[in-house]
Coordinates of C-alpha atoms in Angstrom, one line a residue:
Chain A
X1 CA 0.0 0.1 0.0
X2 CA 1.4 3.6 -0.9
X3 CA 0.9 6.4 1.5
X4 CA -1.5 7.9 -1.4
X5 CA -3.7 4.9 -0.6
X6 CA -3.6 5.7 3.2
X7 CA -4.6 9.1 2.3
X8 CA -7.5 8.0 0.6
X9 CA -9.0 5.9 3.5
X10 CA -8.3 8.8 5.5
X11 CA -10.0 11.2 3.1
X12 CA -12.8 8.9 2.7
X13 CA -13.5 8.4 6.5
X14 CA -13.2 12.3 7.1
X15 CA -10.4 11.7 9.2
X16 CA -7.9 14.7 7.5
X17 CA -7.6 18.2 9.0
X18 CA -8.8 20.8 6.9
X19 CA -5.3 21.7 5.7
X20 CA -4.7 17.8 4.8
X21 CA -7.9 17.7 3.0
X22 CA -7.1 20.8 1.0
X23 CA -3.6 19.6 -0.1
X24 CA -5.2 15.9 -0.6
X25 CA -7.9 17.7 -3.2
X26 CA -5.1 19.8 -4.8
X27 CA -3.1 16.6 -5.3
X28 CA -6.3 14.9 -6.7
X29 CA -6.2 17.3 -9.7
X30 CA -2.7 16.6 -10.5
X31 CA -2.3 12.8 -10.1
X32 CA -4.8 10.9 -12.3
X33 CA -3.9 7.7 -10.4
X34 CA -5.1 9.2 -7.2
X35 CA -8.2 10.5 -8.8
X36 CA -8.9 7.0 -10.4
X37 CA -8.5 5.2 -7.0
X38 CA -10.9 7.5 -5.5
X39 CA -13.4 6.9 -8.2
X40 CA -13.0 3.3 -8.0
X41 CA -13.9 3.3 -4.4
X42 CA -17.0 5.6 -5.3
X43 CA -18.3 2.7 -8.1
X44 CA -17.7 0.1 -5.5
X45 CA -20.1 2.3 -3.0
X46 CA -22.6 2.5 -5.8
X47 CA -22.3 -1.1 -6.4
X48 CA -22.8 -1.7 -2.9
X49 CA -25.9 0.5 -2.9
X50 CA -27.4 -1.4 -6.1
X51 CA -27.1 -4.5 -4.3
X52 CA -28.9 -3.1 -1.3
X53 CA -31.7 -1.6 -3.6
X54 CA -32.1 -5.1 -5.1
X55 CA -32.3 -6.8 -1.9
X56 CA -34.8 -4.9 -0.7
X57 CA -37.0 -4.3 -4.1
X58 CA -39.9 -6.7 -3.4
X59 CA -40.6 -5.0 0.1
X60 CA -40.5 -1.7 -1.7
X61 CA -42.6 -2.6 -4.6
X62 CA -45.4 -3.8 -2.0
X63 CA -45.0 -0.5 -0.3
X64 CA -45.1 1.6 -3.3
X65 CA -48.2 -0.2 -4.9
X66 CA -50.1 0.2 -1.6
X67 CA -49.2 3.8 -1.6
X68 CA -50.1 4.1 -5.3
X69 CA -53.7 2.7 -4.7
X70 CA -54.2 5.3 -2.0
X71 CA -53.4 8.2 -4.5
X72 CA -56.7 9.5 -6.2
X73 CA -56.9 9.2 -9.9
X74 CA -57.3 12.4 -11.7
X75 CA -60.1 10.6 -13.8
X76 CA -60.8 6.9 -14.1
X77 CA -61.0 7.4 -18.2
X78 CA -58.4 10.0 -18.5
X79 CA -55.1 8.1 -18.4
X80 CA -53.0 8.4 -21.5
X81 CA -53.2 5.5 -23.9
X82 CA -50.0 3.5 -24.3
X83 CA -48.2 3.6 -27.8
X84 CA -46.4 1.3 -29.8
X85 CA -44.2 1.8 -32.8
X86 CA -46.3 1.0 -36.0
X87 CA -44.5 -2.1 -37.0
X88 CA -44.7 -3.5 -33.4
X89 CA -48.5 -3.3 -33.6
X90 CA -48.8 -5.0 -36.7
X91 CA -47.2 -8.0 -34.8
X92 CA -48.7 -7.5 -31.3
X93 CA -51.6 -5.6 -31.5
X94 CA -52.5 -2.5 -30.1
X95 CA -52.0 -1.9 -26.7
X96 CA -54.5 -2.1 -23.9
X97 CA -56.8 1.0 -24.0
X98 CA -55.4 2.4 -27.4
X99 CA -57.9 2.8 -30.3
X100 CA -58.0 0.0 -32.4
X101 CA -58.5 -0.2 -36.4
X102 CA -61.8 -0.9 -37.4
X103 CA -60.5 -3.6 -39.6
X104 CA -58.8 -5.2 -36.9
X105 CA -61.7 -7.5 -35.8
X106 CA -61.9 -8.7 -39.3
X107 CA -58.0 -9.9 -38.7
X108 CA -58.7 -11.5 -35.4
X109 CA -61.9 -13.1 -37.1
X110 CA -59.7 -14.7 -40.1
X111 CA -57.2 -15.5 -37.3
X112 CA -59.7 -17.3 -35.0
X113 CA -61.3 -19.2 -38.3
X114 CA -57.5 -20.5 -39.1
X115 CA -57.1 -21.5 -35.6
X116 CA -60.2 -23.5 -35.3
X117 CA -59.4 -25.3 -38.3
X118 CA -55.9 -26.0 -37.1
X119 CA -56.9 -27.1 -33.7
X120 CA -60.1 -29.3 -34.7
X121 CA -61.5 -31.1 -32.8
X122 CA -61.6 -28.1 -30.5
X123 CA -60.6 -28.6 -26.8
X124 CA -62.9 -28.9 -24.1
X125 CA -61.0 -26.6 -22.0
X126 CA -58.2 -24.2 -22.3
X127 CA -56.1 -26.5 -20.0
X128 CA -55.9 -30.2 -21.6
X129 CA -56.8 -32.7 -18.8
X130 CA -55.9 -35.7 -20.8
X131 CA -52.5 -37.2 -20.2
X132 CA -50.5 -37.1 -23.6
X133 CA -52.5 -34.2 -25.0
X134 CA -51.3 -31.6 -22.7
X135 CA -51.8 -28.2 -24.0
X136 CA -48.8 -25.5 -23.8
X137 CA -48.9 -22.9 -21.1
X138 CA -47.1 -19.8 -20.9
X139 CA -45.3 -19.5 -17.1
X140 CA -44.4 -16.6 -15.4
X141 CA -42.5 -16.5 -12.0
X142 CA -44.1 -13.8 -9.8
X143 CA -43.5 -12.7 -6.2
X144 CA -47.2 -12.4 -4.5
X145 CA -47.7 -9.8 -1.7
X146 CA -47.3 -11.0 1.9
X147 CA -50.7 -10.0 2.8
X148 CA -52.4 -12.0 0.5
X149 CA -55.1 -14.7 1.7
X150 CA -55.7 -17.9 0.2
X151 CA -59.4 -17.3 -0.5
X152 CA -58.4 -14.1 -2.6
X153 CA -55.8 -16.0 -4.4
X154 CA -58.0 -18.7 -5.3
X155 CA -61.0 -16.4 -6.2
X156 CA -58.5 -14.5 -8.8
X157 CA -57.0 -17.7 -10.5
X158 CA -60.5 -19.0 -11.0
X159 CA -61.5 -15.7 -12.5
X160 CA -58.7 -15.4 -14.8
X161 CA -58.5 -19.4 -15.3
X162 CA -54.7 -18.9 -14.4
X163 CA -52.8 -21.9 -12.4
X164 CA -50.4 -22.4 -9.6
X165 CA -47.6 -24.5 -11.8
X166 CA -45.1 -24.4 -9.0
X167 CA -43.7 -22.8 -5.8
X168 CA -42.7 -21.5 -3.6
X169 CA -39.1 -21.7 -4.7
X170 CA -36.1 -20.7 -2.6
X171 CA -36.8 -17.0 -3.2
X172 CA -40.3 -17.6 -2.2
X173 CA -41.7 -17.1 -5.9
X174 CA -44.5 -19.1 -7.5
X175 CA -44.9 -19.9 -11.2
X176 CA -48.2 -19.0 -12.6
X177 CA -49.4 -20.7 -15.8
X178 CA -52.0 -20.0 -18.6
X179 CA -52.5 -20.8 -22.2
X180 CA -52.3 -17.1 -23.0
X181 CA -50.0 -14.5 -21.4
X182 CA -52.4 -11.8 -21.1
X183 CA -54.6 -13.3 -18.5
X184 CA -51.4 -14.2 -16.8
X185 CA -50.7 -10.4 -16.8
X186 CA -54.3 -9.5 -15.7
X187 CA -54.1 -12.1 -12.7
X188 CA -50.8 -10.7 -11.5
X189 CA -52.3 -7.2 -11.4
X190 CA -55.3 -8.3 -9.9
X191 CA -53.2 -10.0 -7.2
X192 CA -51.0 -7.0 -6.8
X193 CA -48.1 -9.3 -7.3
X194 CA -44.9 -8.5 -8.8
X195 CA -43.9 -10.3 -12.2
X196 CA -40.2 -11.7 -11.7
X197 CA -39.5 -13.4 -15.3
X198 CA -41.1 -15.1 -17.9
X199 CA -40.5 -18.8 -17.4
X200 CA -39.9 -21.7 -20.2
X201 CA -43.4 -22.4 -21.4
X202 CA -44.6 -26.0 -20.6
X203 CA -47.4 -28.5 -20.3
X204 CA -50.6 -26.8 -18.7
X205 CA -51.1 -27.9 -15.2
X206 CA -54.2 -30.5 -14.9
X207 CA -57.2 -28.6 -13.3
X208 CA -58.1 -30.1 -9.8
X209 CA -61.8 -30.0 -9.5
Chain B
X1 CA -35.6 -6.2 -18.5
X2 CA -38.0 -5.3 -21.5
X3 CA -36.2 -4.1 -24.3
X4 CA -36.6 -0.2 -25.2
X5 CA -38.3 -1.1 -28.8
X6 CA -40.8 -2.7 -26.8
X7 CA -41.4 -0.5 -23.5
X8 CA -44.7 0.9 -23.4
X9 CA -44.8 4.6 -24.0
X10 CA -47.4 7.4 -22.7
X11 CA -48.2 11.0 -23.7
X12 CA -47.9 11.8 -20.1
X13 CA -48.1 15.8 -19.7
X14 CA -48.1 16.2 -15.8
X15 CA -47.9 14.5 -12.5
X16 CA -51.5 13.5 -12.2
X17 CA -51.3 12.0 -15.7
X18 CA -48.6 10.0 -14.4
X19 CA -50.5 8.7 -11.5
X20 CA -53.4 7.5 -13.9
X21 CA -50.9 5.8 -16.2
X22 CA -49.3 4.0 -13.1
X23 CA -52.6 3.0 -11.9
X24 CA -53.3 1.6 -15.3
X25 CA -50.0 0.0 -16.0
X26 CA -48.4 -1.5 -12.7
X27 CA -45.6 -2.8 -15.0
X28 CA -44.6 0.5 -16.2
X29 CA -45.1 2.1 -12.7
X30 CA -42.8 -0.4 -11.1
X31 CA -40.2 -0.1 -13.8
X32 CA -40.4 3.9 -13.8
X33 CA -40.0 3.7 -9.8
X34 CA -37.0 1.2 -10.2
X35 CA -35.3 3.2 -12.8
X36 CA -35.8 6.3 -10.7
X37 CA -34.3 4.4 -7.6
X38 CA -31.3 3.5 -9.3
X39 CA -30.6 6.7 -11.0
X40 CA -31.0 8.7 -7.9
X41 CA -29.5 6.5 -5.2
X42 CA -26.4 5.8 -7.1
X43 CA -25.9 9.3 -8.0
X44 CA -26.6 10.1 -4.0
X45 CA -23.9 7.5 -3.0
X46 CA -21.2 8.8 -5.1
X47 CA -21.5 12.3 -3.5
X48 CA -22.3 10.8 0.0
X49 CA -19.5 8.3 0.1
X50 CA -20.1 7.5 3.6
X51 CA -24.1 7.5 3.9
X52 CA -25.5 4.0 4.8
X53 CA -27.4 2.6 1.9
X54 CA -30.6 2.4 4.0
X55 CA -30.4 6.0 4.4
X56 CA -30.0 6.7 0.9
X57 CA -33.0 4.4 -0.1
X58 CA -35.1 6.2 2.3
X59 CA -34.3 9.5 1.2
X60 CA -35.0 8.6 -2.1
X61 CA -38.6 6.9 -1.3
X62 CA -39.7 9.9 0.7
X63 CA -38.7 12.3 -2.3
X64 CA -40.3 9.8 -4.8
X65 CA -43.7 9.9 -2.6
X66 CA -43.7 13.9 -2.3
X67 CA -43.5 14.1 -5.9
X68 CA -46.6 12.2 -6.3
X69 CA -48.5 13.4 -3.3
X70 CA -47.5 17.1 -3.8
X71 CA -47.9 17.2 -7.7
X72 CA -46.1 20.5 -7.9
X73 CA -44.0 19.5 -10.6
X74 CA -44.0 21.8 -13.3
X75 CA -46.0 20.6 -16.4
X76 CA -44.1 22.2 -19.1
X77 CA -41.2 19.9 -17.9
X78 CA -43.1 17.1 -19.2
X79 CA -43.8 18.7 -22.5
X80 CA -40.2 19.7 -23.3
X81 CA -38.7 17.4 -25.8
X82 CA -41.4 14.4 -25.4
X83 CA -40.9 11.9 -28.1
X84 CA -44.3 11.9 -30.6
X85 CA -44.9 8.4 -29.3
X86 CA -44.7 9.5 -25.7
X87 CA -42.4 8.9 -22.6
X88 CA -40.7 5.4 -21.9
X89 CA -40.3 4.6 -18.1
X90 CA -36.5 5.0 -18.4
X91 CA -36.8 8.3 -20.6
X92 CA -39.5 9.8 -17.7
X93 CA -36.5 9.6 -15.2
X94 CA -33.6 10.8 -17.4
X95 CA -35.2 13.4 -19.3
X96 CA -38.1 14.7 -17.1
X97 CA -37.8 13.9 -13.2
X98 CA -34.5 12.5 -12.4
X99 CA -32.7 15.7 -11.6
X100 CA -35.9 17.0 -9.6
X101 CA -36.0 13.7 -7.5
X102 CA -32.1 13.9 -7.0
X103 CA -32.0 17.4 -5.5
X104 CA -35.1 16.5 -3.5
X105 CA -33.8 13.3 -2.3
X106 CA -30.4 15.0 -1.4
X107 CA -32.3 17.2 0.5
X108 CA -33.8 14.3 2.3
X109 CA -30.8 12.5 3.2
X110 CA -29.3 15.8 4.6
X111 CA -32.3 16.1 6.9
X112 CA -31.9 12.5 8.0
X113 CA -28.2 12.8 8.4
X114 CA -28.6 15.7 10.5
X115 CA -31.3 14.1 12.7
X116 CA -29.7 10.4 13.0
X117 CA -26.0 10.7 12.0
X118 CA -23.1 10.5 13.8
X119 CA -21.9 14.1 13.1
X120 CA -21.3 16.7 10.5
X121 CA -21.5 15.8 6.8
X122 CA -18.5 16.8 5.0
X123 CA -20.7 17.9 2.2
X124 CA -22.9 19.8 4.0
X125 CA -21.5 23.0 3.4
X126 CA -21.7 22.4 -0.6
X127 CA -25.2 21.5 0.0
X128 CA -26.3 24.3 1.8
X129 CA -25.3 26.7 -1.1
X130 CA -27.8 24.9 -3.2
X131 CA -30.9 26.8 -1.5
X132 CA -33.0 24.0 -2.0
X133 CA -35.9 24.7 -4.1
X134 CA -36.5 21.5 -6.4
X135 CA -39.6 23.1 -8.2
X136 CA -37.5 26.0 -9.6
X137 CA -35.1 23.3 -11.2
X138 CA -35.7 23.3 -14.8
X139 CA -33.2 20.4 -16.3
X140 CA -30.9 18.1 -15.2
X141 CA -27.6 19.2 -16.8
X142 CA -25.5 16.5 -15.5
X143 CA -24.0 13.4 -17.2
X144 CA -27.0 11.6 -15.5
X145 CA -29.5 13.3 -17.9
X146 CA -27.9 11.7 -21.0
X147 CA -29.4 8.1 -21.2
X148 CA -26.2 6.5 -23.0
X149 CA -23.9 7.7 -20.4
X150 CA -26.2 6.8 -17.6
X151 CA -26.7 3.3 -19.0
X152 CA -23.0 2.8 -19.4
X153 CA -22.2 4.1 -15.8
X154 CA -25.0 1.8 -14.4
X155 CA -23.6 -1.1 -16.5
X156 CA -20.0 -0.6 -15.0
X157 CA -21.7 -0.7 -11.3
X158 CA -23.5 -3.8 -12.3
X159 CA -20.5 -5.5 -13.4
X160 CA -18.7 -4.3 -10.2
X161 CA -21.4 -5.8 -8.1
X162 CA -21.3 -9.3 -10.1
X163 CA -17.6 -9.0 -9.5
X164 CA -17.9 -8.5 -5.6
X165 CA -20.0 -11.5 -5.5
X166 CA -17.3 -13.6 -6.7
X167 CA -15.1 -12.7 -4.2
X168 CA -14.0 -15.4 -1.5
X169 CA -16.3 -15.0 1.7
X170 CA -13.7 -13.3 4.1
X171 CA -12.7 -10.8 1.2
X172 CA -16.3 -10.0 0.4
X173 CA -17.2 -9.5 4.3
X174 CA -14.2 -7.2 4.7
X175 CA -15.4 -5.2 1.6
X176 CA -18.9 -5.0 2.7
X177 CA -18.1 -4.0 6.1
X178 CA -16.0 -1.3 4.8
X179 CA -18.5 0.0 2.4
X180 CA -21.1 -0.3 5.3
X181 CA -18.8 2.2 7.1
X182 CA -17.5 0.0 9.8
X183 CA -14.3 1.1 10.9
X184 CA -11.1 -0.4 9.4
X185 CA -9.8 -1.4 12.9
X186 CA -12.8 -3.2 13.6
X187 CA -12.6 -5.0 10.1
X188 CA -9.2 -5.9 10.9
X189 CA -10.3 -7.2 14.5
X190 CA -13.0 -9.2 12.8
X191 CA -11.0 -10.8 10.1
X192 CA -8.1 -11.5 12.6
X193 CA -5.6 -9.3 10.8
X194 CA -2.7 -8.1 13.0
X195 CA -2.4 -4.4 11.9
X196 CA -4.9 -1.9 10.8
X197 CA -2.5 -1.1 8.2
X198 CA -2.3 -4.8 6.6
X199 CA -6.2 -4.5 6.6
X200 CA -5.8 -1.4 4.3
X201 CA -3.4 -3.1 2.1
X202 CA -5.7 -5.9 1.9
X203 CA -8.6 -3.6 1.1
X204 CA -6.7 -1.8 -1.4
X205 CA -6.0 -5.2 -3.2
X206 CA -9.6 -6.4 -3.1
X207 CA -10.8 -3.1 -4.9
X208 CA -8.0 -3.7 -7.6
X209 CA -9.1 -7.0 -8.0
X210 CA -12.9 -6.0 -8.3
X211 CA -12.4 -3.4 -10.6
X212 CA -9.9 -5.5 -13.1
X213 CA -12.6 -8.1 -12.9
X214 CA -15.4 -5.6 -14.0
X215 CA -13.4 -4.1 -16.8
X216 CA -12.5 -7.6 -18.3
X217 CA -16.3 -8.5 -18.3
X218 CA -17.2 -5.2 -20.0
X219 CA -14.4 -5.8 -22.8

């Protein structure tokens, strides 16, 4: 360790006298290596902050969403609509709430017709219940809010026809599965849960009646 | 993390409209909050090296909720330079609200520091000269208002974080303790180093190893 390093530790700990501090800051302007070492300690402190932020994110999300729910809306219908690049809208469709083209229902009609032909005979349920003919389900790992009770969870999953595929894992996250991503997103929103990541699609879990 | 190409955009004109959008699109709300948190807390931590991470995060949260509750932020700031397709969550932070939130959070941090801190903040004098009044702040002129430079600096910090996780247990603990403001003599005692000077040498080497690792990963 050089004497400069010793001074950096003293400077960062605010252990220098005013004169020593002034001299150190003058040296900082003259010595790039000294400046770089100080910058590197700052970057390490930022990394320490980032790690802390990420550890606390689940709790902070829940607190933020609670606080957001308490904030009044300007108007229930006045929220600006999401926009997407035109080329993306052709692929993904218009975002929720956006004005749709009058031609869009025709497009979906053709899509539905083709889907019906391809999938004939139609399945009795979105979730296949017979072994060997399992439908594919989109799956998302989610963080359920701490205060969620079982009855609410069951009611929301039934309402949106979404299943609990797995969980909790080591991080306390659950896997939700549904044939359509949109229904999972709606269920996540209704539950006040946090979407963690998309999981590989898999066979739809069997419905228990 | 969603791609900037597929990230939702909203033509937000004021804080009330932002709140409406956040009610409507929870994913956008959480993305906006997380970008704002990283943007403001990393900048604060660079300036207040000795501030504990919990205090920095609390300061951000107070500033963030004050912004949403008070709705005093100037509407024209949402309109200046707004893309035709509206604001994405990260642009809302880097172009519109980042500077305001930073000044506001720094004020909260100073307040907390005086209330709970261990003594005078070395940066206090400089901050007092800022004449805190975030609603007068029109534009964030720092490097943090440039999304490309901001993303680049966050990438370096993320790599540094990953490299810190790769340290062996004792070195990781030493570094974490030092960055959490544990005195070096206490770290030396905890890790059974004979002398404080040896502990400083060890910390110096740990810093070099982590930074070298991060630079290698970024190449």
